Amino acid sequence: MTRLRVFAVLACGLALAACRTLPPPRAPAPDVASPAPAQAAAAPAPPAPVPAPTWLQPEPAPPTRGAMLFDRLTARFADAPCVRDRLVERWQGIYARSPTRFAAQIQAVLPLMAMALEEAERYRLPGEFVLLPIVESWYRPDAGSGSGHVGLWQFGAPTARGLGLAVRGDYDARMAPFAATDAAFRHLGQLHNAFGDWKLANMGFNAGAYRVRKIVDKHPDARVSAAERQPPGLSPITYEHVAKVQALACLIAHPERFGIELPRDAPIVPLATVTLPPGASTLTAIARAADLDPVALARLNPAFRRGVVSAQAGRELLVPAGDAARFDAFVLPAAATPAPLADSGTDQHIVRSGDTLGAIARHYRVRLADLLQWNGLGSRSVLRLGQRIRLVP
């Protein structure tokens, strides 16, 4: 429309100009450049692809059969499970001396091994650490020793307290399977981070982290070998400790080489912890109130000394996972409880007329073999009136 209007004005002007003298021509006005066409906007860059969301991997379900446990365990081994090492091979022969017995021992501790495997998976630690309680105690929660080490992991009292485990006369968390196992894996995780090698971490667990650190710093290029006792300077017991774990790893990964038939089809009853309400009771009364086997409950919970749950004792109780719901809104049953024992390390019984070692062991609910070991006695030892008998490691 604008261009048509300009042309009409010019035509009228030319008609009028014919009747008068034309003025001198003007210099032509410079052409006004027409605006350049707007450049097309650059096409927007395609949006960056949205990365796929990263989800935390769910923790695997507890193994319910031996095969699940063994397969997941061997998948976590940091080293090839069978090594050419004379010390390791010697321990392979010792453990596999009776293949049937070895398989039966493994089957008996499958629930506790499964619990330890779950901790190894949760802390992302090598599977070899799951075999440590076999070396230490064959997964016996109530295991003791003449040196004062107790439980699945054979913690001494100072180490246990340093890891946050209660060690008292009425309650010894070293014998609480889950609490002790969690503390052990936290400790092993620190050692593994410090040394970067599960075998050195194992040595630190056995001999102490400070001692192993000094030796590693002194011999930084030494290869870690149980048979060659490298790095040098540790106790023979420490090197054998590593060799035993390596031997067990080979037996678990390749049982057919030793004529062992692992219980792959054996069912595993998962374990769970429940929290008891405040108050005092006994394991026998709790088992009766929850309709559980009192012997099995006591076997899983030896941390409660003499089966007594004092008001000051820990509240964690280990039960089969299928029975955990029985403790929802659980009311702690009242029960007569004996006087509490003194702190662990001073517990003792003074021999009176008529006492026997067997009667003392039954009265305090300790194993006779442990009582003999703690006191350096034999089965034929004669008690003296006034003799002090230790009741704890």
XYZ file of C-alpha atoms in Angstrom:
393
model
C 0.000 0.000 0.000
C 2.782 2.506 0.747
C 4.469 2.013 -2.624
C 1.222 2.685 -4.604
C 0.666 5.970 -2.753
C 4.111 7.356 -3.758
C 3.530 6.594 -7.437
C 0.203 8.606 -7.482
C 1.777 11.726 -6.027
C 4.537 11.682 -8.654
C 1.998 11.537 -11.548
C 0.110 14.631 -10.348
C 3.308 16.576 -9.960
C 4.376 15.869 -13.562
C 1.052 17.132 -14.990
C 1.312 20.474 -13.176
C 4.922 20.938 -14.106
C 4.038 21.097 -17.823
C 2.493 24.606 -17.311
C 5.610 26.230 -15.836
C 9.326 26.427 -16.261
C 11.096 23.501 -14.867
C 13.607 24.240 -12.167
C 17.132 23.117 -12.695
C 17.413 19.479 -12.069
C 18.421 18.466 -8.627
C 21.093 16.048 -7.954
C 19.491 12.732 -7.649
C 18.917 11.706 -4.089
C 20.911 8.761 -3.128
C 19.030 5.563 -3.218
C 17.847 4.512 0.172
C 18.886 1.006 0.627
C 16.024 -1.197 1.415
C 16.465 -3.056 4.598
C 18.163 -6.390 4.186
C 15.894 -9.274 4.780
C 16.205 -10.572 8.254
C 18.353 -13.646 8.424
C 16.599 -16.735 9.536
C 17.302 -17.452 13.159
C 19.704 -20.297 13.695
C 17.942 -23.513 14.517
C 18.112 -24.175 18.240
C 20.521 -26.876 19.293
C 18.782 -30.091 20.140
C 18.309 -30.475 23.868
C 20.940 -32.503 25.658
C 19.736 -36.005 26.291
C 18.415 -36.455 29.796
C 20.598 -39.011 31.550
C 18.840 -42.074 32.719
C 18.101 -41.839 36.438
C 20.547 -43.708 38.632
C 18.757 -45.603 41.319
C 20.353 -47.025 44.401
C 20.595 -50.744 43.935
C 18.306 -52.500 46.382
C 20.057 -54.708 48.869
C 19.775 -58.329 47.786
C 17.308 -60.475 49.639
C 18.739 -62.732 52.340
C 19.887 -66.059 50.904
C 17.340 -68.760 51.581
C 19.329 -71.767 50.311
C 22.912 -72.862 50.647
C 23.493 -72.458 46.911
C 22.512 -68.775 47.044
C 24.918 -68.155 49.899
C 27.871 -69.983 48.350
C 27.416 -68.377 44.924
C 27.119 -64.854 46.316
C 30.015 -65.445 48.682
C 32.442 -66.691 46.025
C 31.420 -63.802 43.750
C 32.709 -61.427 46.447
C 36.128 -63.057 46.857
C 38.819 -60.479 46.145
C 41.444 -63.062 45.150
C 41.407 -66.223 43.101
C 40.156 -68.701 45.704
C 42.823 -71.390 45.229
C 46.489 -70.389 45.397
C 49.689 -72.430 45.237
C 50.960 -71.896 48.746
C 52.308 -74.659 50.970
C 50.839 -73.170 54.149
C 47.431 -72.686 52.534
C 47.520 -76.218 51.133
C 48.359 -77.603 54.571
C 45.240 -75.957 56.016
C 43.142 -77.156 53.104
C 44.122 -80.678 54.084
C 43.299 -80.059 57.748
C 39.850 -78.603 57.078
C 39.007 -81.217 54.437
C 40.306 -84.174 56.431
C 36.703 -85.266 56.980
C 34.643 -83.934 54.044
C 31.356 -85.077 55.596
C 32.095 -83.385 58.894
C 33.176 -80.164 57.184
C 29.934 -80.019 55.181
C 27.892 -80.671 58.334
C 29.705 -77.919 60.225
C 29.039 -75.479 57.394
C 25.357 -76.431 57.279
C 25.000 -75.847 61.020
C 26.194 -72.234 60.734
C 24.457 -71.231 57.483
C 22.092 -68.706 59.164
C 24.979 -66.863 60.823
C 27.088 -67.034 57.653
C 24.164 -65.524 55.739
C 23.991 -62.694 58.265
C 27.719 -62.010 57.831
C 27.431 -62.152 54.035
C 24.712 -59.500 54.121
C 27.021 -57.280 56.183
C 29.866 -57.798 53.690
C 27.523 -56.831 50.856
C 26.238 -53.804 52.755
C 29.757 -52.549 53.483
C 31.009 -53.643 50.017
C 33.857 -55.656 51.507
C 35.598 -58.807 50.233
C 33.861 -62.117 50.787
C 36.960 -63.526 52.465
C 35.955 -61.635 55.616
C 32.820 -63.800 55.912
C 35.136 -66.750 56.569
C 36.909 -65.104 59.497
C 34.429 -66.339 62.142
C 35.043 -69.913 60.986
C 38.723 -69.395 61.740
C 37.979 -67.607 64.998
C 35.181 -69.682 66.506
C 33.322 -71.730 63.882
C 30.571 -69.140 64.250
C 29.880 -69.954 67.901
C 28.352 -66.868 69.558
C 29.316 -68.146 73.026
C 32.888 -69.152 72.171
C 35.494 -68.252 74.758
C 39.250 -68.577 75.010
C 41.877 -68.732 77.676
C 43.154 -65.315 76.589
C 39.865 -63.554 77.323
C 38.631 -63.291 73.733
C 34.927 -63.979 73.294
C 32.210 -64.521 70.697
C 31.999 -65.167 66.962
C 34.798 -62.708 66.277
C 36.858 -63.368 69.419
C 37.089 -59.736 70.485
C 39.055 -58.836 73.578
C 37.247 -56.546 76.002
C 39.283 -53.372 75.207
C 38.814 -53.811 71.454
C 35.105 -54.484 71.904
C 34.569 -51.405 74.031
C 36.511 -49.352 71.507
C 34.050 -50.518 68.853
C 31.065 -49.537 70.984
C 30.183 -52.993 72.305
C 29.062 -53.240 75.922
C 31.075 -55.656 78.060
C 29.515 -55.989 81.499
C 28.709 -58.661 84.012
C 25.064 -58.870 82.971
C 25.485 -58.370 79.229
C 28.407 -58.991 76.874
C 27.726 -57.698 73.350
C 30.710 -59.641 72.029
C 28.333 -62.614 72.192
C 25.461 -60.767 70.483
C 25.843 -62.108 66.929
C 24.449 -59.164 64.984
C 25.957 -56.385 67.105
C 29.370 -58.067 67.115
C 29.233 -58.772 63.361
C 28.291 -55.195 62.549
C 31.151 -53.937 64.726
C 33.541 -56.403 63.077
C 32.685 -55.256 59.566
C 32.988 -51.603 60.535
C 36.433 -52.409 61.920
C 37.390 -54.481 58.865
C 36.186 -51.687 56.594
C 38.525 -49.241 58.309
C 41.412 -51.700 58.038
C 40.664 -52.420 54.384
C 40.567 -48.697 53.602
C 43.844 -48.188 55.446
C 45.783 -51.033 53.806
C 43.964 -51.559 50.496
C 44.406 -55.331 50.702
C 42.154 -57.809 52.458
C 45.109 -59.935 53.593
C 46.781 -56.964 55.299
C 43.416 -56.018 56.791
C 43.156 -59.589 58.088
C 46.602 -59.267 59.624
C 45.568 -55.987 61.231
C 42.447 -57.638 62.627
C 44.562 -60.379 64.176
C 47.701 -58.529 65.235
C 46.525 -54.926 65.551
C 46.401 -52.153 62.979
C 49.238 -50.114 64.509
C 51.678 -53.009 64.430
C 50.854 -53.934 60.842
C 51.128 -50.288 59.758
C 54.639 -50.033 61.196
C 55.721 -53.199 59.382
C 54.155 -52.160 56.074
C 55.847 -48.765 56.286
C 59.162 -50.486 56.986
C 58.739 -52.969 54.102
C 56.607 -51.126 51.527
C 57.603 -53.405 48.644
C 57.057 -56.737 50.387
C 54.460 -58.960 48.756
C 51.798 -60.273 51.094
C 52.273 -64.021 51.500
C 51.343 -66.297 54.372
C 53.782 -69.068 53.382
C 56.682 -66.647 52.894
C 55.747 -64.733 56.050
C 55.616 -61.455 54.209
C 55.675 -58.679 55.194
C 58.148 -59.891 57.826
C 57.966 -59.319 61.540
C 54.532 -60.621 62.513
C 53.620 -63.594 64.674
C 53.360 -67.009 62.961
C 49.769 -67.063 64.240
C 48.979 -64.029 62.083
C 50.347 -65.607 58.896
C 48.434 -68.802 59.657
C 45.304 -66.754 60.199
C 45.493 -65.523 56.589
C 46.352 -69.002 55.300
C 43.298 -70.485 57.012
C 40.982 -67.984 55.331
C 42.579 -68.687 51.946
C 42.206 -72.420 52.514
C 38.533 -72.050 53.399
C 37.919 -69.881 50.332
C 39.239 -72.663 48.114
C 37.103 -75.292 49.845
C 33.973 -73.160 49.432
C 34.677 -72.237 45.800
C 35.858 -75.671 44.620
C 34.572 -78.297 47.059
C 34.702 -81.016 44.413
C 38.516 -80.932 44.501
C 38.402 -82.151 48.091
C 35.489 -84.564 47.896
C 33.258 -82.141 49.797
C 29.560 -81.922 49.027
C 28.453 -78.543 50.313
C 24.825 -78.259 51.507
C 23.660 -76.309 48.455
C 20.059 -77.490 48.839
C 19.875 -76.835 52.571
C 17.295 -74.201 53.551
C 18.521 -71.160 55.460
C 16.295 -69.646 58.125
C 17.008 -65.875 57.986
C 17.667 -64.142 61.292
C 16.390 -60.767 62.436
C 16.877 -58.510 65.431
C 14.008 -57.199 67.520
C 14.130 -54.573 70.246
C 12.915 -55.551 73.673
C 10.955 -53.023 75.725
C 12.547 -51.640 78.899
C 12.543 -53.746 82.005
C 13.960 -56.953 83.421
C 13.100 -60.524 82.510
C 14.701 -63.790 81.453
C 15.134 -65.468 78.095
C 13.064 -68.391 79.337
C 10.136 -66.130 80.228
C 10.446 -64.248 76.936
C 10.475 -67.498 74.967
C 7.388 -68.693 76.812
C 5.533 -65.413 76.193
C 6.453 -65.400 72.483
C 5.859 -69.144 72.040
C 9.472 -69.813 71.009
C 11.877 -72.644 71.754
C 13.747 -71.456 74.877
C 16.856 -73.501 74.110
C 17.126 -72.110 70.574
C 16.525 -68.556 71.826
C 19.238 -68.891 74.464
C 21.648 -70.343 71.901
C 21.188 -67.293 69.659
C 21.478 -64.803 72.522
C 24.279 -65.780 74.911
C 25.078 -62.081 75.396
C 22.475 -62.136 78.175
C 24.569 -63.723 80.897
C 22.889 -66.728 82.550
C 19.834 -66.014 80.407
C 18.995 -62.937 82.467
C 17.733 -59.770 80.771
C 18.529 -57.103 83.344
C 17.097 -53.605 83.150
C 20.541 -52.320 82.138
C 21.251 -55.010 79.532
C 21.150 -54.456 75.793
C 17.739 -54.551 74.161
C 18.665 -56.357 70.956
C 17.337 -59.903 70.645
C 18.182 -62.211 67.733
C 15.312 -64.390 66.509
C 14.335 -66.241 63.324
C 12.998 -63.619 60.904
C 9.698 -65.459 60.622
C 9.124 -64.953 64.354
C 9.997 -61.248 64.475
C 6.348 -60.163 64.166
C 5.643 -61.814 67.513
C 7.518 -58.948 69.139
C 5.313 -56.187 67.715
C 3.825 -54.447 70.764
C 5.515 -57.104 72.905
C 5.082 -56.790 76.658
C 8.155 -57.907 78.560
C 7.111 -60.679 80.950
C 8.034 -60.290 84.578
C 10.386 -62.929 85.913
C 12.461 -63.456 89.005
C 16.052 -62.584 88.192
C 19.137 -63.497 90.217
C 21.489 -60.859 91.523
C 23.582 -59.413 88.698
C 27.111 -60.617 88.215
C 30.044 -58.285 88.603
C 31.659 -56.796 85.542
C 33.205 -59.267 83.111
C 36.738 -60.150 84.133
C 35.946 -60.344 87.901
C 33.115 -62.902 87.800
C 33.999 -65.835 89.994
C 32.548 -68.543 92.171
C 34.041 -69.462 95.533
C 34.032 -73.230 95.991
C 31.925 -74.528 98.873
C 31.450 -77.994 100.281
C 29.767 -80.307 97.773
C 30.565 -78.191 94.694
C 31.601 -79.904 91.486
C 32.726 -78.375 88.227
C 29.705 -79.802 86.442
C 27.313 -78.359 89.016
C 29.001 -74.949 88.850
C 28.782 -74.947 85.049
C 25.079 -75.849 85.139
C 24.298 -73.269 87.809
C 25.893 -70.413 85.871
C 24.784 -71.738 82.473
C 28.252 -71.949 80.993
C 29.782 -74.801 79.043
C 31.857 -77.140 81.172
C 34.596 -77.154 78.525
C 34.780 -73.351 78.703
C 34.848 -73.387 82.503
C 37.766 -75.812 82.439
C 39.602 -73.754 79.849
C 39.114 -70.431 81.652
C 40.533 -71.923 84.844
C 43.290 -74.099 83.412
C 41.638 -77.214 84.798
C 41.125 -80.723 83.505
C 38.108 -82.991 83.751
C 39.742 -84.807 86.698
C 40.822 -81.691 88.592
C 39.975 -81.689 92.312
C 38.361 -78.579 93.761
C 39.483 -77.083 97.072
C 37.264 -75.271 99.548
C 37.602 -71.532 99.033
C 39.044 -71.942 95.535
C 38.000 -69.153 93.162
C 36.560 -70.354 89.844
C 36.409 -67.891 86.970
C 33.000 -67.726 85.304
C 34.022 -65.626 82.320
C 36.996 -65.697 79.933
